[in-house]
Short mmCIF file of C-alpha atoms in Angstrom, two decimals:
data_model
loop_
_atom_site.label_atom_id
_atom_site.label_comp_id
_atom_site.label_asym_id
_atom_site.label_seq_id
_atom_site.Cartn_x
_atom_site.Cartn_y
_atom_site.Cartn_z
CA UNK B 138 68.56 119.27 85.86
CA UNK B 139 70.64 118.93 83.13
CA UNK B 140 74.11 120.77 84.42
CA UNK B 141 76.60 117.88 84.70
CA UNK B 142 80.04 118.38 86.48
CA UNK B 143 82.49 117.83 83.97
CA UNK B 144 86.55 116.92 84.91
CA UNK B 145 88.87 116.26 82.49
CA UNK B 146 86.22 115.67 79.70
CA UNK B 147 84.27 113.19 81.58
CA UNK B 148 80.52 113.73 82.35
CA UNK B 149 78.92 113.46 86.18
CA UNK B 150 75.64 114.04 86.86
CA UNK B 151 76.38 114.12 90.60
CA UNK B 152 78.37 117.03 92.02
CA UNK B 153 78.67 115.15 95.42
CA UNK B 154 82.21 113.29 95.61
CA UNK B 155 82.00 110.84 98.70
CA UNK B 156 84.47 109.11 100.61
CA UNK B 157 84.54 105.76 101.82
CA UNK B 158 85.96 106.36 105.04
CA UNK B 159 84.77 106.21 108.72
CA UNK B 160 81.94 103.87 107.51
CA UNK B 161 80.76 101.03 110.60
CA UNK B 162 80.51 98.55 108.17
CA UNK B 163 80.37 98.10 104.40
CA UNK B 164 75.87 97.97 104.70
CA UNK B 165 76.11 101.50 106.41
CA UNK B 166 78.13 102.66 103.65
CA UNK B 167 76.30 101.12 100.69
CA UNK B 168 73.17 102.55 102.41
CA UNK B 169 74.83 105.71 102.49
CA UNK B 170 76.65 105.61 99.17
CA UNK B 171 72.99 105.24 97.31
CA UNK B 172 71.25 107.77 99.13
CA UNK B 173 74.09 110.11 98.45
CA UNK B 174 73.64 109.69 94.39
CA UNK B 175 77.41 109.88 94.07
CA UNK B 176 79.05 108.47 91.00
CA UNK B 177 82.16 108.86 92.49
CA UNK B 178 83.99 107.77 95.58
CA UNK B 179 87.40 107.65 97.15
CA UNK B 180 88.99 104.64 98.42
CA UNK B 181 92.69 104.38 99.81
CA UNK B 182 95.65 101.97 98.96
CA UNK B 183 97.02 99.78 102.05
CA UNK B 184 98.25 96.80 102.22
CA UNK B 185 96.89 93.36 101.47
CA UNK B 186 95.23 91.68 104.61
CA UNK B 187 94.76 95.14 106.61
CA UNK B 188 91.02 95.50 107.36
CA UNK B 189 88.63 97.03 105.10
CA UNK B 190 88.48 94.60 102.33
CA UNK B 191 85.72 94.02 99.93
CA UNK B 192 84.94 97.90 98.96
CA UNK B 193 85.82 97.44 95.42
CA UNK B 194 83.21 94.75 95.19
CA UNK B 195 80.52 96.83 96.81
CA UNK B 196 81.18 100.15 94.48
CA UNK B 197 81.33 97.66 91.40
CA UNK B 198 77.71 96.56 92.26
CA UNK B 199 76.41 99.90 92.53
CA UNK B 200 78.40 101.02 89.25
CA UNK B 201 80.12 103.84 91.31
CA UNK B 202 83.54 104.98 90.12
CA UNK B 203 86.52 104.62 92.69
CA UNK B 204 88.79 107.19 92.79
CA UNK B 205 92.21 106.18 94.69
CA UNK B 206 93.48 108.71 97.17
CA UNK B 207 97.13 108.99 98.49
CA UNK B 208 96.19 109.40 101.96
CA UNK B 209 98.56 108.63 104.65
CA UNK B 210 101.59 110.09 102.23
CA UNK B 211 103.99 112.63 103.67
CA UNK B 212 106.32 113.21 100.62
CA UNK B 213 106.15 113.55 97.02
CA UNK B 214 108.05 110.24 96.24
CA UNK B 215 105.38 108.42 98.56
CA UNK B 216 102.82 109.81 96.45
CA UNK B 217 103.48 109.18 93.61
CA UNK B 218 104.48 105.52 94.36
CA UNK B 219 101.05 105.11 95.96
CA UNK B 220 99.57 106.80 92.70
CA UNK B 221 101.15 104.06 90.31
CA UNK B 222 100.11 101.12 92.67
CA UNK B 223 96.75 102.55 92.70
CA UNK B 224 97.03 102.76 88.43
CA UNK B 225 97.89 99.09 88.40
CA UNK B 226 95.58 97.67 91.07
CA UNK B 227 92.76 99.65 89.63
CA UNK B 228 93.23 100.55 86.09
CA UNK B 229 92.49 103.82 86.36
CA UNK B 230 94.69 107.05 86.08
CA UNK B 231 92.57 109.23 87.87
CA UNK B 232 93.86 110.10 91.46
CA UNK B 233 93.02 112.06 94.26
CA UNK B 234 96.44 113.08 95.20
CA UNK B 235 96.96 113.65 99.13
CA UNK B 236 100.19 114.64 100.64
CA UNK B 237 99.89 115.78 103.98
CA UNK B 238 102.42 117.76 106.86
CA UNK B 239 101.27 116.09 109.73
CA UNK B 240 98.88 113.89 111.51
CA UNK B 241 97.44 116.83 114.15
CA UNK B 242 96.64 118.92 111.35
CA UNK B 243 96.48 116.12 108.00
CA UNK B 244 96.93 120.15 106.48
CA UNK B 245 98.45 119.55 103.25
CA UNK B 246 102.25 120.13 102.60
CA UNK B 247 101.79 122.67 100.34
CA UNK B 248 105.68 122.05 98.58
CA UNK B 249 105.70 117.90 98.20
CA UNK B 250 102.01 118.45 97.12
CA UNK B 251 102.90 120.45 93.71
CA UNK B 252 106.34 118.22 93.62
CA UNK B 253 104.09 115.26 93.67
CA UNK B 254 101.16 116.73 91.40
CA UNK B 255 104.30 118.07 88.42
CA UNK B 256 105.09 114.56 88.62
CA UNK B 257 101.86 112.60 88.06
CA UNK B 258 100.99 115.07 85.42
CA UNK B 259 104.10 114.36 83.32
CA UNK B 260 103.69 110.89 84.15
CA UNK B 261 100.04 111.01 82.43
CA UNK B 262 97.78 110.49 85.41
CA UNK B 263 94.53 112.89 85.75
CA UNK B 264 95.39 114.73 89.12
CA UNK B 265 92.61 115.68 91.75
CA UNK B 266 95.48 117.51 94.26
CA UNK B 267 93.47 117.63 98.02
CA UNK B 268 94.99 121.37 98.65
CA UNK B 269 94.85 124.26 101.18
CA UNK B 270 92.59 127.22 100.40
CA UNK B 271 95.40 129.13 99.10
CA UNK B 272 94.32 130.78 96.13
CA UNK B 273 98.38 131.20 94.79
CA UNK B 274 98.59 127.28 95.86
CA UNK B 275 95.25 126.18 94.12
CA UNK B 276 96.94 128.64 90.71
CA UNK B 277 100.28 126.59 90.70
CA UNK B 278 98.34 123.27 90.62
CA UNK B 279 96.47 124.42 87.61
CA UNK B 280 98.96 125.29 85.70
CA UNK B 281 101.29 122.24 86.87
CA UNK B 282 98.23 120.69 84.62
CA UNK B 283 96.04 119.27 87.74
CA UNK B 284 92.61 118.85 86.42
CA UNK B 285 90.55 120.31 89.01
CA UNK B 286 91.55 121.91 92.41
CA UNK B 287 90.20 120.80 95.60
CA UNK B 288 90.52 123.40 98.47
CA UNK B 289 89.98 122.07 102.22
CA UNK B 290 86.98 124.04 103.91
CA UNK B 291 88.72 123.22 107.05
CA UNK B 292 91.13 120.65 108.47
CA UNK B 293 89.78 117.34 107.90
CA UNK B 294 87.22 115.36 109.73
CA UNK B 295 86.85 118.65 111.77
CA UNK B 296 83.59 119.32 110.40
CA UNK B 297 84.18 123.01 110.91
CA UNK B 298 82.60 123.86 107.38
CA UNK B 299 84.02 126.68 105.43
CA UNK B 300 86.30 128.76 107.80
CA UNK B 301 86.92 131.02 104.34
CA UNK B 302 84.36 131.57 102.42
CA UNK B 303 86.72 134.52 100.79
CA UNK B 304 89.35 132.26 99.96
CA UNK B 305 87.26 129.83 98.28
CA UNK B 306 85.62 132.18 96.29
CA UNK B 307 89.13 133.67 95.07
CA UNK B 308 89.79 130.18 93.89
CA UNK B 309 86.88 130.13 92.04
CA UNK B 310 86.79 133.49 90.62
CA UNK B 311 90.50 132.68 88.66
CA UNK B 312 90.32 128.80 88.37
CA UNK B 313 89.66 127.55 85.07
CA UNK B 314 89.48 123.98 85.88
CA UNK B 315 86.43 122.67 88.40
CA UNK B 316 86.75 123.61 92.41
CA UNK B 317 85.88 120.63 94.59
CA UNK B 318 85.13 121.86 98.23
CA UNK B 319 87.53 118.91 99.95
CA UNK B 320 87.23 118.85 103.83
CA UNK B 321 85.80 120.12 106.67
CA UNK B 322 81.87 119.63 105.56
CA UNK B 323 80.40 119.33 108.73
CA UNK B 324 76.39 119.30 107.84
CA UNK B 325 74.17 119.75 104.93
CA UNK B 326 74.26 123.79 104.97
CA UNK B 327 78.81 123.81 104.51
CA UNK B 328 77.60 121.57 101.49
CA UNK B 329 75.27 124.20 100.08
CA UNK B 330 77.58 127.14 101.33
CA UNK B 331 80.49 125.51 99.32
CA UNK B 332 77.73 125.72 95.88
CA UNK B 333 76.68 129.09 96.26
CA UNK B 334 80.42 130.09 96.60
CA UNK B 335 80.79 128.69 92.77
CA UNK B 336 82.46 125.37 93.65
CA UNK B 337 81.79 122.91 91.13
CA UNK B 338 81.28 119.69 93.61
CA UNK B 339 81.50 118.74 97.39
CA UNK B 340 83.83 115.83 98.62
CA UNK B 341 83.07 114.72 101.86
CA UNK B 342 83.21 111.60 103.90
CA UNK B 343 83.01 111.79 107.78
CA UNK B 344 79.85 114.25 107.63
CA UNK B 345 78.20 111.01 106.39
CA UNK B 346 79.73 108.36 107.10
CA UNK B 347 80.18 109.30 110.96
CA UNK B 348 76.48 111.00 111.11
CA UNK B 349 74.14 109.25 113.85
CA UNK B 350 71.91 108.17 110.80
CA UNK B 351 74.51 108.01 107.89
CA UNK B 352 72.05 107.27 105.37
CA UNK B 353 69.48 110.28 105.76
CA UNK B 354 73.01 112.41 106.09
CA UNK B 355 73.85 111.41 102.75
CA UNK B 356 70.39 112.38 101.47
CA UNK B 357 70.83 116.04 102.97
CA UNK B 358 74.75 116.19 101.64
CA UNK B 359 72.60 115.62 98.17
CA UNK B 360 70.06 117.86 98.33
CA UNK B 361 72.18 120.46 99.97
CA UNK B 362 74.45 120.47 97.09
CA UNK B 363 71.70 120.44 95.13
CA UNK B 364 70.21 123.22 96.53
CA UNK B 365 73.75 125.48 96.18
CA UNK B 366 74.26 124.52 92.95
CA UNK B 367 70.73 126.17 91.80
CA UNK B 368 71.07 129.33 94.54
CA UNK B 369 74.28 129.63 92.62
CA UNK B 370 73.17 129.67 89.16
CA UNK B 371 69.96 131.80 90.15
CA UNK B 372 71.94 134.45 91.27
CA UNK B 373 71.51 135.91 95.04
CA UNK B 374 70.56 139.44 95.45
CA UNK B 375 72.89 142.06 96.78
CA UNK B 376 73.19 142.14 100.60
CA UNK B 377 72.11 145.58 101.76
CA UNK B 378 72.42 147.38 104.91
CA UNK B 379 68.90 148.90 105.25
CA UNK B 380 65.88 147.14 104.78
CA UNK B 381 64.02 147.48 100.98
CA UNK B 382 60.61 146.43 101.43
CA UNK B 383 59.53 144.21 98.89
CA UNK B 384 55.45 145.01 99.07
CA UNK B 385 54.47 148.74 97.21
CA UNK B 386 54.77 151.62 99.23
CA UNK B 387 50.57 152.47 100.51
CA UNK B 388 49.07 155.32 98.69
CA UNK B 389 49.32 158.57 100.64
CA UNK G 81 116.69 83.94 100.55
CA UNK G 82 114.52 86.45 102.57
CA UNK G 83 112.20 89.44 101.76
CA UNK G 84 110.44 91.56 103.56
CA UNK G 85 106.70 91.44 102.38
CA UNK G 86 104.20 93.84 104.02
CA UNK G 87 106.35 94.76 106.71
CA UNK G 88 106.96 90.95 107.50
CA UNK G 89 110.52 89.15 106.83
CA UNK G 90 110.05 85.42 104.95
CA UNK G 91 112.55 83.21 103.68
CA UNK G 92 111.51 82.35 100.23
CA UNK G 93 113.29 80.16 98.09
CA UNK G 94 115.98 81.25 95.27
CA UNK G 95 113.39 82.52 92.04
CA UNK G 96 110.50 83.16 93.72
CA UNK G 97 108.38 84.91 91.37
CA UNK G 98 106.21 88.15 92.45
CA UNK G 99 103.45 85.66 91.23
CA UNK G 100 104.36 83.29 93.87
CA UNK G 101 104.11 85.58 96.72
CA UNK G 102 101.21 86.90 95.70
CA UNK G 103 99.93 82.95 96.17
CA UNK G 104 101.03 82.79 99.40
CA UNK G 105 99.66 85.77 100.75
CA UNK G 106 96.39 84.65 99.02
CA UNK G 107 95.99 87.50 97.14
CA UNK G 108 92.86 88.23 95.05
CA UNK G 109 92.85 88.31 91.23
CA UNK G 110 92.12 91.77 90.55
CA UNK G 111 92.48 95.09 92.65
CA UNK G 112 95.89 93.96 93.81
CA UNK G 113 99.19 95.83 92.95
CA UNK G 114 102.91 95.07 93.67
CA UNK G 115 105.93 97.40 94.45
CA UNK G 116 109.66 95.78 94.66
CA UNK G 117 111.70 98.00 96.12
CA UNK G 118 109.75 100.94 95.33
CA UNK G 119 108.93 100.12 91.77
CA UNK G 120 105.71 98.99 90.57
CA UNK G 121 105.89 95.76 89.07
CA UNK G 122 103.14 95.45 86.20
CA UNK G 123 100.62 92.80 86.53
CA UNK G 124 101.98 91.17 82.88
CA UNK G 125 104.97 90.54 84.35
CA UNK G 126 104.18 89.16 87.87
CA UNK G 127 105.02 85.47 86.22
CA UNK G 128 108.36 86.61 85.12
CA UNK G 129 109.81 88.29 87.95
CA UNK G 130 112.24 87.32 90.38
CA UNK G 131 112.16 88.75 93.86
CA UNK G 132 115.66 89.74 94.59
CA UNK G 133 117.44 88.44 97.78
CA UNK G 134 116.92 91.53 101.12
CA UNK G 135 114.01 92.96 98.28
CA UNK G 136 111.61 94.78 99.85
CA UNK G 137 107.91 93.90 98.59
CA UNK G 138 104.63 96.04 98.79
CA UNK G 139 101.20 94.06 98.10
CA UNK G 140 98.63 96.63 98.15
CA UNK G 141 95.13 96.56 97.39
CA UNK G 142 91.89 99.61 97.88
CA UNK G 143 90.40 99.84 101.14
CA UNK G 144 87.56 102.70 102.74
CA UNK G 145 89.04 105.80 102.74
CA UNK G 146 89.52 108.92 102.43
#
């Protein structure tokens, strides 16, 4: 299908963002990465000699993007430190920007997070702000120049799926730049749910990577999307409240 | 001297370079990034840098996540 997701000018033919954490080991995520089809994934700054190492390599070898997150950043100013180190170790500008209230919730703080994303904008980085479904929030990050907004479906790692479906479609309805569902995917059907709402992609990680059988998660996470993304451009019929029977009424 | 690097305290001698430490942690050549007291230092000038005396240095690099 040709219908690529397109962010800041740049062409993907997936619409399935994944994340590299929760993975056993770096096989069960390459496994997982491939089935997925992703061309983009999310990989988080720590220090040298913490565990972990050796992801750049692997997404190198199967020519998929990294995108560096902010994750584990509780104010602006540790943002958008972590955003330049991320810049310099990786060369890129792109960044999934995180800033979160606490670690019960990891619910995004909604005032450091547009602090941080005003910021990163001026400073010329392409900002992917991880944000509550607030539909006023997800506006402000627009217009602070963020270049797509990505809306939790519910608190992350919950695997909840979409707890609302209302607020994510008000996002959509008055966003002008892409809506990437971000959190709470729990199973193949939030994926699909999240399409047919009119988001753009799906970022997930723990639906996969913590799955009993990672690798034939990742394969529904695809087709689900998939699957939303063509409900969504056929069009669903009106619900109804009676039944309309679809065969001809008999002759009488 | 000292610095604290990663969270550890070292004494390093007078004019160690950000280049230096990054030796002695082993560092790899590429994915690697360096903050000195909460400014990034850019790769060019890793050579060229002197780690001040008490400086507080961040060597981070891209893990799974997120």
């Amino acid at each position: 299908m040709d219908d690529p997701l397109v962010i800041a000018g740049r062409e993907f033919g997936s619409r399935l963002v994944m994340g590299t954490g929760g993975a056993a080991n770096l096989a069960v995520l390459e496994r997982a990465l491939v089935a997925s089809g992703t061309e983009l994934t999310t990989v988080a700054m720590r220090r040298l000699d913490s565990t972990g190492g050796g992801v750049l390599d692997l997404l190198s070898r199967l020519g998929i993007e990294a995108l560096p997150n902010t994750a584990g950043c509780r104010t602006a100013a540790e943002a958008v430190l972590t955003a330049r180190l991320a810049r310099e170790a990786l060369g890129t500008d792109w960044v999934k920007l995180e800033v979160v209230a606490d670690d019960r919730t990891l619910l995004p703080d909604p005032v450091e997070l547009l602090d941080a994303a005003e910021r990163l904008v001026d400073d010329g980085f392409t900002v992917l702000p991880y944000t509550n479904d607030d539909p006023v929030l997800a506006q402000r990050l627009e217009q602070a120049g963020c270049a797509a907004v990505m809306p939790l479906g519910s608190p992350i790692g919950t695997g909840l799926g979409i707890r609302n479906p209302h607020n994510i479609e008000l996002i959509v309805a008055r966003a002008s730049v892409p809506v990437v569902l971000d959190a709470g995917v729990g199973t193949a059907s939030d994926a699909a749910l999240a399409m047919e709402l009119g988001c753009a992609a799906v970022l997930l990680a723990t639906a996969v990577t913590r799955a009993q059988d990672p690798e034939r998660m990742a394969a529904a996470m695809r087709a689900g999307v998939e699957a939303g993304r063509l409900a969504r451009l056929a069009g669903r019929i009106p619900k109804r409240f009676w039944a309309h029977a679809s065969s001809p009424a008999p002759e009488g | 001297m000292k610095a604290r690097i990663n969270g550890v305290e070292r004494e390093l001698a007078d004019g160690t370079t950000v280049a230096a430490v990054l030796t002695m942690l082993d560092a790899p050549a590429g994915g690697v990034a360096v903050a000195v007291d909460g400014e990034v230092v850019p790769r060019a000038t890793w050579g060229t840098t002197a780690v001040p005396d008490g400086a507080v240095v961040e060597v981070l690099t891209a893990v799974q996540g997120g």
